[in-house]
Amino acid sequence: MPYFDSASSAPLHPVARQALLASLDEGWADPSRLYREGRRAALLLDAAREAAAEAVGCRPDELVFTSSGTRAVHSAIEGALSGRRRVGRHLVLSAVEHSSVLHAAAALEAAGGSSTEVPVDRSGAVDPAAYGEALRADTALACLQSANHEVGTEQPVARTAEICAAGGVPLLVDAAQSLGWGPVPDGWSLLAASAHKWGGPAGVGLLAVRKGVRFAPQGPADERESGRAPGFENIPAVVAAAASLRAVRAEAAAESVRLRALVDRIRGALGGGLVPDVEVVGDPVRRLPHLVTFSCLYVDGETLLHELDRAEFSVSSGSSCTSSTLTPSHVLKAMGVLTEGNIRVSLPAGTTGAEVDRFLEVLPGVVAGARERLGAPSSAASSPAPRASLVVDALGRRCPIPVIELAKVIGEVPVGGTVTVLADDEAARLDIPAWCEMREQEYVGEEPADRGSAYVVRRLL
Amino acid sequence: MPYFDSASSAPLHPVARQALLASLDEGWADPSRLYREGRRAALLLDAAREAAAEAVGCRPDELVFTSSGTRAVHSAIEGALSGRRRVGRHLVLSAVEHSSVLHAAAALEAAGGSSTEVPVDRSGAVDPAAYGEALRADTALACLQSANHEVGTEQPVARTAEICAAGGVPLLVDAAQSLGWGPVPDGWSLLAASAHKWGGPAGVGLLAVRKGVRFAPQGPADERESGRAPGFENIPAVVAAAASLRAVRAEAAAESVRLRALVDRIRGALGGGLVPDVEVVGDPVRRLPHLVTFSCLYVDGETLLHELDRAEFSVSSGSSCTSSTLTPSHVLKAMGVLTEGNIRVSLPAGTTGAEVDRFLEVLPGVVAGARERLGAPSSAASSPAPRASLVVDALGRRCPIPVIELAKVIGEVPVGGTVTVLADDEAARLDIPAWCEMREQEYVGEEPADRGSAYVVRRLL
């Protein structure tokens, strides 16, 4: 039963399990106590901190264990903003950060601060120069992920760090997706990560703050973890997190080559027409080794997830229909790529070639079946007598229906003619331009309408 | 090797270990995902929430899992204060709350709010009427522990809740020390607890908020745990916490009777003169079954901890010398009892009578040895020719030296005469009056001095 969603959470690594079990009997006492049980717990905690610091590339006294990656990100941002509040309350972040970063930015704005989102290109990468342009005299902190969690694109961390350093602004790197694969390039000021992403247990995040970076922990005081992570230390989990990080790193060189080849097999098959009308997104080279994301025209992500789950493949999606808020992934949106029929495949360590082959066998039928049920146009649709322009009413219809309706009628206008799609689904705003890009048609623009919006497309071929 | 500090952290209960192991393979995936691994994780989480809610005595949708008891307390106070910010920013709490509550109150004051500490009597209990008097028109929240963590005294929760309810003020009960022994009496509005205190794993706290209580989570948004506890859910630990709470509760009736008898054995021996010059503190009846605290005149807590650890007994102390800040326990201070030579014994489930007997064999020699090294007065000190008044210079000397010097010379003044102790150790301010109370001498008061303070004692017998 192949689980292809390790970017959400990885199964527990055998070393993590072993270390957890071994430390349950030694790691339950309060490490601040002076009696033998406390001293033993403190020894375990110190050893875990040293191992994690070595993997991160920092000093042990620069690193604390938090209760999650989300807590590490929140504490990093709140602490750095507060530590530099004399400078100002402006935050720079990329448009494709993890929701924990976006939520911290929203909290800053709600409290009277401000933030600037640096855009990304169609591959999902930021331009370091754009960080330089976004820095202001009152910028307290900049944030950049090491690699994107939805499309796998690696960010230019080292160059961005140089530019931030030149501007005197500390850089927080969210390394949640990449830390298991290797250390973050030099230059970061703060770093956050999450153990369950690399096969460690839940309940452990890492927060590293370089010496010399101004940092003022927020919230009620607590003496544990240098005052940066309140609450009783979870030592067995911390030990398991550090041990598994070391183990995963030892395997990373070989495993990344192997998984990169498997991902290339998927990318190659999709690029070679295994499934028609598919867009593979994210940088094809500068990317995480184990992750590939693609979107399928004329089909909804929820149906794909459901049908792949029936076929025993666990994947995730950034399509609007799979989100509780019915809005598409902010990452795909910022990249300007198709959001409908979106699938993220992230292979856990140990995934076999046979599992990937089986996925590639199953996928075409799953997509075709879903398209058939929605009445999606085939690639060679018949063309009735052309009319100069057409209006398609897709009001009240959800993704991918507006795009399906557009595709069905584009052949009914002459080259140079227009189709206007009336739609009130949020995903249409992203997916109609994306369809035009994929189909080499011209996206004229969006016009206001009595209900929803009117999206105008000109037929070019 | 008897561990007598379960009030700090209890060893992992066998049921917790078993449940943790069993759920490592099923509980690692993201419970918000719709594929099978996610559905399995969600089932485990739901079942754990139902079990924990039943033990707490609330609805499952009133309870969330936090990453620690400290986080539960912080979130409860911040959320309730914010939810009722139109009422005001005044907090009522007892003087003997856990440091997590005190720190949240300090954070409130730093942010411009205010708080009122309700005093306790010499047994450590609050008077519910004093809560009524402390409530103001702008009181947003009241906090009361179910039982004290340092002396074991149970608080009058039900009556205090009635008084708060009559005043329209929600009551947060910190049930960290008592939840393993039974549900909190009715009437609470919010409840916080910590799994590692009852033998569950570290990394799990409980936060229950009754329906209808105004509550606004603080910090950056996060959709997990009803928005009240950010970060990826730690499901194996949560499952272990809920399973062990249920198991501990099933054993509580019998185990509490057994441990109460063992604690009574210690209280009886100390009351019967096993160690001279000892004060047993905390309510002798309305108390946690497994906990007893006492203070020994003329000896420092650090030496006692060290010598007991050498004798293989792990206990804790509220004496100033055992604290990183060199200030005595705020609990003992609020009770007005002796703080020097303080020892807390908290028996974990399964403690045997033989272990307690061995402790009682070892203790007198440990205390006597420590006193001898400090030159403490014996109970029948010889009296030289009396002088009408005496001044003892204990400046620069740490607890318990000022009290030892006082005790050495009190026989040198006539009945009605005074001894003035010059001291600059913070503990002297508490321990000299406490010594007078124990010795039935008159504490006249404290006077300013060039350095430190002058504490005046009149000999009565």
Short mmCIF file of N, CA and C in Angstrom, two decimals, chain A residues 17 21 32 72-73 79 85 115 141 158 162 185 198 223 229 232 269 282 296-297 311 314 335 338 368 375 441 460:
data_model
loop_
_atom_site.label_atom_id
_atom_site.label_comp_id
_atom_site.label_asym_id
_atom_site.label_seq_id
_atom_site.Cartn_x
_atom_site.Cartn_y
_atom_site.Cartn_z
N ARG A 17 12.18 4.92 16.10
CA ARG A 17 11.43 4.01 16.95
C ARG A 17 12.34 3.40 18.03
N LEU A 21 12.04 4.07 22.09
CA LEU A 21 11.85 2.98 23.05
C LEU A 21 12.97 2.97 24.07
N SER A 32 15.97 19.20 35.00
CA SER A 32 16.53 20.26 35.83
C SER A 32 16.74 19.81 37.28
N ALA A 72 8.11 26.20 16.17
CA ALA A 72 9.45 26.73 15.91
C ALA A 72 9.35 27.96 15.01
N VAL A 73 8.53 27.88 13.97
CA VAL A 73 8.37 29.01 13.05
C VAL A 73 7.72 30.19 13.77
N GLY A 79 9.92 36.03 18.08
CA GLY A 79 11.11 36.39 18.85
C GLY A 79 12.04 37.34 18.10
N ARG A 85 12.49 45.17 17.49
CA ARG A 85 11.34 46.07 17.35
C ARG A 85 11.75 47.53 17.24
N SER A 115 3.92 43.56 6.13
CA SER A 115 4.77 42.55 5.50
C SER A 115 4.74 42.73 3.99
N LEU A 141 12.87 41.45 9.83
CA LEU A 141 13.17 40.03 9.56
C LEU A 141 12.76 39.69 8.13
N ALA A 158 21.41 30.77 -0.13
CA ALA A 158 22.71 31.37 0.15
C ALA A 158 22.78 32.80 -0.40
N GLU A 162 22.95 36.41 1.67
CA GLU A 162 23.97 37.45 1.44
C GLU A 162 23.33 38.82 1.30
N PRO A 185 22.28 25.77 3.33
CA PRO A 185 23.46 26.56 2.98
C PRO A 185 23.72 27.64 4.03
N TRP A 198 11.10 14.25 8.65
CA TRP A 198 12.25 13.42 8.23
C TRP A 198 12.15 12.01 8.79
N GLU A 223 11.53 28.81 32.13
CA GLU A 223 12.99 28.72 32.17
C GLU A 223 13.54 27.60 31.29
N ALA A 229 11.24 27.84 24.55
CA ALA A 229 10.23 26.82 24.24
C ALA A 229 9.63 26.34 25.56
N PHE A 232 7.41 21.28 29.77
CA PHE A 232 8.29 20.19 30.18
C PHE A 232 8.91 19.53 28.95
N ALA A 269 7.39 10.26 -17.79
CA ALA A 269 6.16 9.65 -18.29
C ALA A 269 5.10 10.70 -18.55
N GLY A 282 6.90 23.10 -10.92
CA GLY A 282 8.10 23.10 -10.07
C GLY A 282 9.35 22.98 -10.90
N CYS A 296 -3.85 18.29 -13.69
CA CYS A 296 -4.52 17.69 -14.84
C CYS A 296 -5.73 18.54 -15.21
N LEU A 297 -5.76 18.98 -16.45
CA LEU A 297 -6.91 19.75 -16.94
C LEU A 297 -8.19 18.91 -16.85
N ALA A 311 -7.27 2.99 -5.23
CA ALA A 311 -6.23 2.17 -5.84
C ALA A 311 -5.02 2.00 -4.90
N SER A 314 -1.65 6.96 -1.63
CA SER A 314 -1.94 8.11 -0.79
C SER A 314 -1.12 9.30 -1.27
N MET A 335 2.56 30.85 -8.33
CA MET A 335 3.34 30.42 -9.49
C MET A 335 2.61 30.69 -10.80
N LEU A 338 -1.68 25.98 -13.35
CA LEU A 338 -2.99 25.35 -13.22
C LEU A 338 -3.17 24.79 -11.80
N ALA A 368 -8.62 9.58 -16.78
CA ALA A 368 -9.57 9.45 -17.89
C ALA A 368 -10.98 9.20 -17.37
N GLY A 375 -17.67 14.90 -18.41
CA GLY A 375 -17.92 15.32 -19.79
C GLY A 375 -16.84 16.23 -20.33
N GLN A 441 -3.44 29.73 -26.09
CA GLN A 441 -4.49 30.67 -26.46
C GLN A 441 -4.21 31.98 -25.70
N LEU A 460 -6.30 31.60 -30.58
CA LEU A 460 -5.13 31.91 -31.42
C LEU A 460 -4.84 30.79 -32.40
#
